[in-house]
XYZ file of N, CA and C in Angstrom:
339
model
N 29.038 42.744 -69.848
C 28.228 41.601 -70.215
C 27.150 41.438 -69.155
N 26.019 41.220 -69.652
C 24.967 40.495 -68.442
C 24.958 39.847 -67.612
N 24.293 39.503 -66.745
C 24.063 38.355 -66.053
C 23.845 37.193 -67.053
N 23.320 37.021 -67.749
C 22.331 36.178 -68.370
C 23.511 35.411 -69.279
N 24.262 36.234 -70.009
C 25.191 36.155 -70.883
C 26.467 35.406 -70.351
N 26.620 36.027 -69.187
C 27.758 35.362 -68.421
C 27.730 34.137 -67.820
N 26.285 33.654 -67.185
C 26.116 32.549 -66.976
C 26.021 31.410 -67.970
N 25.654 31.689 -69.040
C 25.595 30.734 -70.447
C 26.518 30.596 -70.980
N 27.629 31.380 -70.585
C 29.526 31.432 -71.577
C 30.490 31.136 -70.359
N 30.420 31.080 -69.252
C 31.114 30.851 -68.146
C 30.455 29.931 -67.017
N 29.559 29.604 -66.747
C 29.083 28.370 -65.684
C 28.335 27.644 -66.358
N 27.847 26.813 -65.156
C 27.336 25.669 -65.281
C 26.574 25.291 -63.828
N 25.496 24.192 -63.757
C 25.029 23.865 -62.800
C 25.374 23.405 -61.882
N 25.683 22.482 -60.831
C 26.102 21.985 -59.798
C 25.089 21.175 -58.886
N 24.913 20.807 -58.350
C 24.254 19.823 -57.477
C 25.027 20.327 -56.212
N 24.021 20.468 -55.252
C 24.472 20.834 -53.809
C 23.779 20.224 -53.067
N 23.971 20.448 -51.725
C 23.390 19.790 -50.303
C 21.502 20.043 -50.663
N 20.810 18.999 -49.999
C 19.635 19.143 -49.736
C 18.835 19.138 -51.265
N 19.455 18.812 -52.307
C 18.858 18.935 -53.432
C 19.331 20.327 -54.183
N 19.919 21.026 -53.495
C 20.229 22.156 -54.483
C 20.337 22.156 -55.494
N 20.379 23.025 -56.650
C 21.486 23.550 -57.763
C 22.073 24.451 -57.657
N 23.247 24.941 -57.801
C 23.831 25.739 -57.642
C 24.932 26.174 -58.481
N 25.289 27.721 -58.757
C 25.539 28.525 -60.072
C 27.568 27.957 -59.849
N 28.003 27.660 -60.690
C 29.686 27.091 -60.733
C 30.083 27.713 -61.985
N 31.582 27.885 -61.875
C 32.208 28.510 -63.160
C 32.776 27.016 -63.825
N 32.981 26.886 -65.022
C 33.092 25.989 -66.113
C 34.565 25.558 -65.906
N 35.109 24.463 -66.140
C 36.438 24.085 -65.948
C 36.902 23.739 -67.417
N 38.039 23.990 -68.011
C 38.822 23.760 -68.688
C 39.158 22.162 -68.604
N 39.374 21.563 -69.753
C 39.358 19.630 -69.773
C 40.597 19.409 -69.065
N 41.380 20.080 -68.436
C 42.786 20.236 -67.699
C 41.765 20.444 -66.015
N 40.665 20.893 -66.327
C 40.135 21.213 -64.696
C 40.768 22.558 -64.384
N 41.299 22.919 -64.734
C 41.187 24.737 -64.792
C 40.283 25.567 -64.913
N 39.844 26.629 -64.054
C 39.106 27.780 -64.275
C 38.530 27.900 -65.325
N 37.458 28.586 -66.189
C 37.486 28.340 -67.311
C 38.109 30.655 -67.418
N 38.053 31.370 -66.391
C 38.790 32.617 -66.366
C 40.166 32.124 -66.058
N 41.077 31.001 -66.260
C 42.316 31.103 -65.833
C 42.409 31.377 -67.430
N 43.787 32.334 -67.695
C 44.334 32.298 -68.611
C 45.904 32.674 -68.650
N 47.121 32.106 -67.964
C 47.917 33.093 -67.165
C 48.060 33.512 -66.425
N 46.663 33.583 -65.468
C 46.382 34.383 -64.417
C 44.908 34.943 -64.819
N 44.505 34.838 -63.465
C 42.981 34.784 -63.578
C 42.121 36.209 -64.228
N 41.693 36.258 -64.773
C 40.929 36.895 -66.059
C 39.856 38.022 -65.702
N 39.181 37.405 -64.239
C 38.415 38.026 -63.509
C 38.904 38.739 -62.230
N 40.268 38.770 -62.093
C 40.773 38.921 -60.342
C 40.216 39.703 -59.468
N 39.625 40.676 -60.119
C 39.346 41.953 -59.620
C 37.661 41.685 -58.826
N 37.146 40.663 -59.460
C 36.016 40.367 -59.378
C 35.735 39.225 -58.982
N 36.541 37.982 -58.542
C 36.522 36.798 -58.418
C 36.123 36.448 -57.284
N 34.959 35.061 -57.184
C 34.205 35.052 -56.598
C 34.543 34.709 -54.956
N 34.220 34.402 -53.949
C 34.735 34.214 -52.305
C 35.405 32.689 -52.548
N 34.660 31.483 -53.045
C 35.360 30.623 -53.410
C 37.298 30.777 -53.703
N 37.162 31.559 -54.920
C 38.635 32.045 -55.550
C 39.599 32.792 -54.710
N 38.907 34.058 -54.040
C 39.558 34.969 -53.385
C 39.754 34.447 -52.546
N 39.287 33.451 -51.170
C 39.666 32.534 -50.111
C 40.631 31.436 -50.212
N 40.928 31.033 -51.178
C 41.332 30.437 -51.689
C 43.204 30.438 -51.126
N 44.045 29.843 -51.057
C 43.433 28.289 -49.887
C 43.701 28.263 -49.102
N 42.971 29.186 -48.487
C 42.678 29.179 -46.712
C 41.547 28.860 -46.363
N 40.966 27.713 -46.808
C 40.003 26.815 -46.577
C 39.870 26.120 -45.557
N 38.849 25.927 -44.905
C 38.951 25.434 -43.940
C 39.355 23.739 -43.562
N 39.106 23.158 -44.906
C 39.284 21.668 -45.123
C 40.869 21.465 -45.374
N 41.757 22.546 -46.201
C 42.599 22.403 -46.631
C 44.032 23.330 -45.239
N 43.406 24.049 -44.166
C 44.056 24.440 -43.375
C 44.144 23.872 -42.017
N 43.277 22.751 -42.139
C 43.215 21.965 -40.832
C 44.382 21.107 -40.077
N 45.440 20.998 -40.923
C 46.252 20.214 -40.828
C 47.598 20.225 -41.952
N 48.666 20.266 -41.275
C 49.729 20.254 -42.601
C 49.834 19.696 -43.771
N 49.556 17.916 -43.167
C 49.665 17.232 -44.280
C 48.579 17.340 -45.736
N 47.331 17.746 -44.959
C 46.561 17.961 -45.956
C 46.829 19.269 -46.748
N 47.466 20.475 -46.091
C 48.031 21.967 -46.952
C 48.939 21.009 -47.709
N 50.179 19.981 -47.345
C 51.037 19.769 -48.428
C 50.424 18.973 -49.457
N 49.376 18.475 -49.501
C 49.137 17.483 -50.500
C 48.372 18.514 -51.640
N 47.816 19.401 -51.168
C 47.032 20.249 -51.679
C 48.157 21.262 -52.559
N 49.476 21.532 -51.789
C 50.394 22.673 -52.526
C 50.994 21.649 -53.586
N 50.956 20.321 -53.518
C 51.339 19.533 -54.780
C 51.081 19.868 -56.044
N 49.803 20.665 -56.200
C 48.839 20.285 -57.189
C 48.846 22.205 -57.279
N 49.397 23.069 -56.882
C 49.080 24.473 -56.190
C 50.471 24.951 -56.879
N 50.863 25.921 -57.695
C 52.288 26.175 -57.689
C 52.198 27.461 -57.273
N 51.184 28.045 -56.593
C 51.612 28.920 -55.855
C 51.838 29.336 -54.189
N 51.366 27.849 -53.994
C 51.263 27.368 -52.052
C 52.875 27.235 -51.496
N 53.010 27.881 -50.516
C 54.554 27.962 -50.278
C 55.067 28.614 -51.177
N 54.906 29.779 -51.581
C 55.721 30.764 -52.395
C 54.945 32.108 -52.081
N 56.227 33.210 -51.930
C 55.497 34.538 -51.830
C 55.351 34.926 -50.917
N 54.281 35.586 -50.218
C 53.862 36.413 -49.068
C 54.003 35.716 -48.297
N 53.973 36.182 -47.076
C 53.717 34.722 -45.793
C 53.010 35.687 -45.199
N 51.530 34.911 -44.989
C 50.281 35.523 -44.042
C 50.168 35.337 -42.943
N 49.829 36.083 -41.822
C 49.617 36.175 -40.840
C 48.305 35.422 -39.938
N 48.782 34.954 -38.791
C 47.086 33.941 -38.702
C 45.697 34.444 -38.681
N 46.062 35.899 -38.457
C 44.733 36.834 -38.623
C 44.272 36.803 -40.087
N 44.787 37.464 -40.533
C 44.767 36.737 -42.204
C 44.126 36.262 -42.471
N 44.694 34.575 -42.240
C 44.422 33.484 -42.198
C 42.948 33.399 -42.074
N 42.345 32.988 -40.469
C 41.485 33.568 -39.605
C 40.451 33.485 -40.467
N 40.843 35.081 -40.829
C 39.508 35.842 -41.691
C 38.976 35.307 -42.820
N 40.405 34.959 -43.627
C 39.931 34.639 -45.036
C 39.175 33.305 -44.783
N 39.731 32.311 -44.081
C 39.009 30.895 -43.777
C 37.339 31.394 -43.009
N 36.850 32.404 -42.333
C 35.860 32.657 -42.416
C 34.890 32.980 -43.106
N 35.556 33.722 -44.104
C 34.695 34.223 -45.096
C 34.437 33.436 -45.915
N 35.202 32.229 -46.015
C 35.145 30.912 -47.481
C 33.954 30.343 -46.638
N 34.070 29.924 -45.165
C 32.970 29.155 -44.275
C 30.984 29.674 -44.761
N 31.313 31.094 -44.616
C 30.270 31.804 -44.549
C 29.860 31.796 -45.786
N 30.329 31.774 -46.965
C 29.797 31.627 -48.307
C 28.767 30.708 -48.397
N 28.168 30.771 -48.924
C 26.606 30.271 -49.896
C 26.386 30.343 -50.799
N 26.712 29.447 -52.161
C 26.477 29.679 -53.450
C 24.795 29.848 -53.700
N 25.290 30.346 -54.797
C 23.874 31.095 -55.337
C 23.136 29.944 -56.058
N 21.573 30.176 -55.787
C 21.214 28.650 -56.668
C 20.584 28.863 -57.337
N 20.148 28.392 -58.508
C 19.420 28.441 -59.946
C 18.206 29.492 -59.563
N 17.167 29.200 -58.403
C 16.367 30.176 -58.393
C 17.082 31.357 -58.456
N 17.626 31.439 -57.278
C 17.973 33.080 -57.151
C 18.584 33.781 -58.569
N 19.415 32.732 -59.593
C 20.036 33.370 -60.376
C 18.828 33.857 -61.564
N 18.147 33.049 -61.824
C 17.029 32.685 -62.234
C 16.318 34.002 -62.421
N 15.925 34.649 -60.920
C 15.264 35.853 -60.413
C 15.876 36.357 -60.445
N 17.158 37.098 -60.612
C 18.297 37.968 -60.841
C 18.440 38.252 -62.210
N 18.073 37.522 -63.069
C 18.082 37.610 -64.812
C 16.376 37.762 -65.246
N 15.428 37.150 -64.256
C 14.021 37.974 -64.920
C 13.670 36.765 -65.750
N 14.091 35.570 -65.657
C 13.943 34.260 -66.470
C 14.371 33.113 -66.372
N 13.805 32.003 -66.844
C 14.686 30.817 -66.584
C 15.617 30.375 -67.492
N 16.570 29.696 -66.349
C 17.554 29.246 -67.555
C 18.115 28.061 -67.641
């Protein structure tokens, strides 16, 4: 599928810092992914948001805030147990992200949208 195609069947706009817009995937009326289906639809491809995911820096700062967050998470506290390097990294790479904003997507498809 396109760029063009994918953004019109899977996101939506966003409002960001400084006036931005910025490119977001669509949520399900549950607030779900709109690629969750079972398990995410895109995994292979899913964006730094998803893949960082939740080793965030807002959500790793502190316990109480990881437990309030694994409330709502049925996969937080289950499974692997990561290492703080891990950790570390992945919470860097969520930091360093920059969503993409309407221009750029804009100029990436050759049109407006």
């Amino acid at each position: 599928m396109d760029t063009k195609t994918f953004v019109e069947k899977y996101c939506r706009w966003a409002d960001y810092y400084e006036g931005a817009t910025v490119l977001a995937l669509l949520e399900k009326k549950n607030y779900d992914c709109v690629l969750w289906n079972n398990g995410c639809s895109a995994y292979g491809a899913r964006p730094i948001q998803c893949s960082t995911y939740p080793f965030w820096s807002w959500i790793v700062q502190d316990k109480n805030t990881w437990d309030e967050i694994a409330k709502e998470c049925p996969g937080m506290n289950k499974g692997q147990i990561w290492d703080a390097d891990f950790i570390e990294k992945t919470k860097s790479e969520y930091e360093k992200n920059v969503p993409i904003t309407k221009e750029e997507v804009e100029e990436l498809c050759g049109q407006n949208l």
